[in-house]
mmCIF file of C-alpha atoms in Angstrom:
data_model
loop_
_atom_site.group_PDB
_atom_site.id
_atom_site.type_symbol
_atom_site.label_atom_id
_atom_site.label_comp_id
_atom_site.label_asym_id
_atom_site.label_seq_id
_atom_site.Cartn_x
_atom_site.Cartn_y
_atom_site.Cartn_z
ATOM 1 C CA MET A 855 82.632 167.278 62.308
ATOM 2 C CA THR A 856 83.304 165.588 65.581
ATOM 3 C CA GLU A 857 79.326 164.107 65.110
ATOM 4 C CA THR A 858 80.538 162.727 61.780
ATOM 5 C CA PHE A 859 83.880 161.125 63.160
ATOM 6 C CA ALA A 860 81.897 159.980 66.094
ATOM 7 C CA ALA A 861 79.549 157.916 63.697
ATOM 8 C CA PHE A 862 82.451 156.367 61.454
ATOM 9 C CA TRP A 863 84.125 155.378 64.633
ATOM 10 C CA GLN A 864 81.118 153.631 66.086
ATOM 11 C CA ASN A 865 80.631 151.616 63.179
ATOM 12 C CA THR A 866 84.370 150.572 63.360
ATOM 13 C CA GLU A 867 84.274 150.170 66.976
ATOM 14 C CA GLN A 868 81.098 147.890 66.754
ATOM 15 C CA THR A 869 82.752 145.856 64.074
ATOM 16 C CA ILE A 870 85.928 145.318 66.047
ATOM 17 C CA LEU A 871 83.791 144.228 68.958
ATOM 18 C CA ARG A 872 81.723 142.082 67.487
ATOM 19 C CA THR A 873 84.552 140.109 65.937
ATOM 20 C CA VAL A 874 86.727 140.217 68.976
ATOM 21 C CA ASP A 875 83.972 138.836 70.952
ATOM 22 C CA LYS A 876 84.295 135.326 68.792
ATOM 23 C CA ILE A 877 87.729 134.841 70.456
ATOM 24 C CA THR A 878 87.865 132.185 72.921
ATOM 25 C CA ASP A 879 90.566 130.481 75.054
ATOM 26 C CA GLU A 880 90.253 127.543 72.478
ATOM 27 C CA ASN A 881 91.129 129.919 69.169
ATOM 28 C CA VAL A 882 93.166 132.515 70.741
ATOM 29 C CA LYS A 883 96.397 130.748 69.473
ATOM 30 C CA LYS A 884 94.966 130.110 65.826
ATOM 31 C CA ARG A 885 96.974 131.134 63.325
ATOM 32 C CA ILE A 886 96.598 131.492 59.386
ATOM 33 C CA LYS A 887 100.210 130.075 58.790
ATOM 34 C CA PRO A 888 102.372 128.602 61.340
ATOM 35 C CA GLU A 889 105.005 131.325 60.903
ATOM 36 C CA MET A 890 102.407 134.364 61.229
ATOM 37 C CA ARG A 891 101.257 135.879 64.582
ATOM 38 C CA SER A 892 98.260 134.337 66.365
ATOM 39 C CA LEU A 893 94.665 135.938 66.133
ATOM 40 C CA GLY A 894 95.208 136.625 69.896
ATOM 41 C CA VAL A 895 98.315 138.707 69.327
ATOM 42 C CA ILE A 896 96.970 140.381 66.301
ATOM 43 C CA ALA A 897 93.872 141.465 68.345
ATOM 44 C CA PHE A 898 96.287 142.551 71.053
ATOM 45 C CA HIS A 899 98.138 144.677 68.486
ATOM 46 C CA ILE A 900 94.951 146.443 67.614
ATOM 47 C CA GLY A 901 94.325 147.269 71.434
ATOM 48 C CA GLU A 902 97.989 148.503 71.920
ATOM 49 C CA SER A 903 98.004 150.586 68.783
ATOM 50 C CA GLN A 904 94.497 152.038 69.661
ATOM 51 C CA PHE A 905 95.827 152.934 72.887
ATOM 52 C CA VAL A 906 99.013 154.492 71.359
ATOM 53 C CA PHE A 907 96.718 156.419 69.029
ATOM 54 C CA ALA A 908 94.213 157.639 71.458
ATOM 55 C CA LYS A 909 97.259 159.287 73.315
ATOM 56 C CA THR A 910 98.623 160.727 70.168
ATOM 57 C CA LEU A 911 95.253 161.971 68.887
ATOM 58 C CA PHE A 912 93.629 163.181 71.860
ATOM 59 C CA GLY A 913 96.033 163.135 74.949
ATOM 60 C CA SER A 914 94.233 160.374 76.318
ATOM 61 C CA GLU A 915 95.176 158.773 79.506
ATOM 62 C CA ILE A 916 95.869 155.128 78.695
ATOM 63 C CA PRO A 917 96.967 152.282 80.782
ATOM 64 C CA GLN A 918 100.784 151.684 81.437
ATOM 65 C CA PHE A 919 102.166 149.268 79.294
ATOM 66 C CA THR A 920 105.042 148.283 77.347
ATOM 67 C CA PRO A 921 104.296 147.637 73.690
ATOM 68 C CA GLN A 922 104.892 144.347 72.507
ATOM 69 C CA THR A 923 103.609 144.297 69.188
ATOM 70 C CA ILE A 924 104.114 148.039 67.834
ATOM 71 C CA GLY A 925 107.197 148.331 65.542
ATOM 72 C CA SER A 926 108.079 144.882 65.455
ATOM 73 C CA ASN A 927 107.122 141.409 64.225
ATOM 74 C CA ALA A 928 107.113 140.304 67.976
ATOM 75 C CA ASN A 929 104.795 137.407 68.484
ATOM 76 C CA PRO A 930 104.284 137.016 72.479
ATOM 77 C CA GLU A 931 103.203 133.618 73.308
ATOM 78 C CA ASP A 932 101.748 134.632 76.561
ATOM 79 C CA ILE A 933 98.535 136.114 75.150
ATOM 80 C CA THR A 934 96.333 133.372 75.792
ATOM 81 C CA ASP A 935 93.260 134.679 78.051
ATOM 82 C CA ALA A 936 90.517 135.472 75.785
ATOM 83 C CA GLU A 937 88.622 137.554 78.399
ATOM 84 C CA GLU A 938 91.557 139.611 79.216
ATOM 85 C CA LEU A 939 92.359 140.069 75.594
ATOM 86 C CA LYS A 940 88.547 141.173 74.889
ATOM 87 C CA ALA A 941 88.806 143.591 77.830
ATOM 88 C CA PHE A 942 92.057 144.915 76.745
ATOM 89 C CA VAL A 943 90.587 145.784 73.154
ATOM 90 C CA LYS A 944 87.339 147.110 74.569
ATOM 91 C CA ALA A 945 89.087 149.355 76.526
ATOM 92 C CA SER A 946 91.254 150.651 73.797
ATOM 93 C CA CYS A 947 87.916 151.276 71.664
ATOM 94 C CA ALA A 948 86.401 153.276 74.517
ATOM 95 C CA ALA A 949 89.653 155.432 74.698
ATOM 96 C CA ILE A 950 89.151 156.505 71.067
ATOM 97 C CA SER A 951 85.523 156.845 71.546
ATOM 98 C CA LYS A 952 85.846 159.101 74.561
ATOM 99 C CA GLY A 953 88.548 161.014 72.696
ATOM 100 C CA ILE A 954 86.558 161.897 69.704
ATOM 101 C CA GLN A 955 83.927 163.142 71.966
ATOM 102 C CA SER A 956 86.135 165.391 73.545
ATOM 103 C CA MET A 957 87.208 167.298 70.347
ATOM 104 C CA PRO A 958 85.554 170.382 69.391
ATOM 105 C CA ASP A 959 84.764 170.562 65.823
ATOM 106 C CA GLY A 960 87.632 173.073 64.672
ATOM 107 C CA ALA A 961 90.448 170.513 66.340
ATOM 108 C CA TRP A 962 89.997 168.231 63.557
ATOM 109 C CA ASN A 963 92.244 169.983 61.251
ATOM 110 C CA GLU A 964 95.002 170.475 63.727
ATOM 111 C CA THR A 965 98.117 168.972 63.255
ATOM 112 C CA VAL A 966 99.546 166.179 65.459
ATOM 113 C CA ILE A 967 102.698 164.130 65.519
ATOM 114 C CA ALA A 968 102.142 160.581 64.513
ATOM 115 C CA PRO A 969 104.114 157.913 66.209
ATOM 116 C CA TRP A 970 106.114 157.736 63.447
ATOM 117 C CA LYS A 971 107.222 161.379 63.988
ATOM 118 C CA ALA A 972 105.289 162.940 61.136
ATOM 119 C CA GLU A 973 103.048 165.854 61.173
ATOM 120 C CA ILE A 974 99.551 164.744 59.976
ATOM 121 C CA LYS A 975 96.118 166.478 60.507
ATOM 122 C CA ARG A 976 94.253 164.653 63.451
ATOM 123 C CA SER A 977 91.249 164.018 60.927
ATOM 124 C CA ILE A 978 93.567 161.918 58.773
ATOM 125 C CA LEU A 979 95.412 160.207 61.377
ATOM 126 C CA LEU A 980 92.031 158.994 62.832
ATOM 127 C CA ASN A 981 91.161 157.704 59.382
ATOM 128 C CA PHE A 982 94.260 156.006 59.502
ATOM 129 C CA VAL A 983 93.738 154.385 62.849
ATOM 130 C CA MET A 984 90.306 153.011 61.505
ATOM 131 C CA GLY A 985 91.850 151.705 58.548
ATOM 132 C CA HIS A 986 94.735 150.009 60.431
ATOM 133 C CA SER A 987 92.405 148.496 63.039
ATOM 134 C CA MET A 988 90.038 146.974 60.201
ATOM 135 C CA GLN A 989 92.991 145.389 58.303
ATOM 136 C CA HIS A 990 94.101 143.574 61.082
ATOM 137 C CA LEU A 991 90.651 142.726 62.144
ATOM 138 C CA GLY A 992 90.602 140.873 58.701
ATOM 139 C CA GLN A 993 93.248 139.023 59.885
ATOM 140 C CA VAL A 994 91.892 137.796 63.087
ATOM 141 C CA ILE A 995 88.686 137.073 60.790
ATOM 142 C CA GLN A 996 90.627 134.788 58.575
ATOM 143 C CA ALA A 997 92.545 133.012 61.413
ATOM 144 C CA ILE A 998 89.219 132.431 63.255
ATOM 145 C CA LYS A 999 87.610 130.749 60.116
ATOM 146 C CA TYR A 1000 90.801 129.208 58.560
ATOM 147 C CA GLY A 1001 93.387 129.136 61.127
ATOM 148 C CA SER A 1002 94.922 126.076 63.030
#
């Protein structure tokens, strides 16, 4: 099972990184609508979430940070450095990859406690993580293409 989940994640990760690589200092503040989060904040949310999920799913060591975008509609204005943002998201993807590779096949049916305090199978939560990241990645793509 680990090999299968690694392949699923690799496809997700490649899509995330290919898209995030299009973020520049010039477009990082673009928004689909003025009241929505900027594409930089949405990408930052993907990174923050993936780090939290890496810790939850695999017990991964993650950088120490105070979440700014998780559990709220916060829209921090200081996320403007495209290169720092890309490195953060890339590191969060790597944390998920490393965690997946560390799991023996039998661990995928084990129960973990999700960040929202529900018991859930590790395999189901990883599926959620991939869907969550891709949903927000769609918002990033829309902001790059149509935002102002």
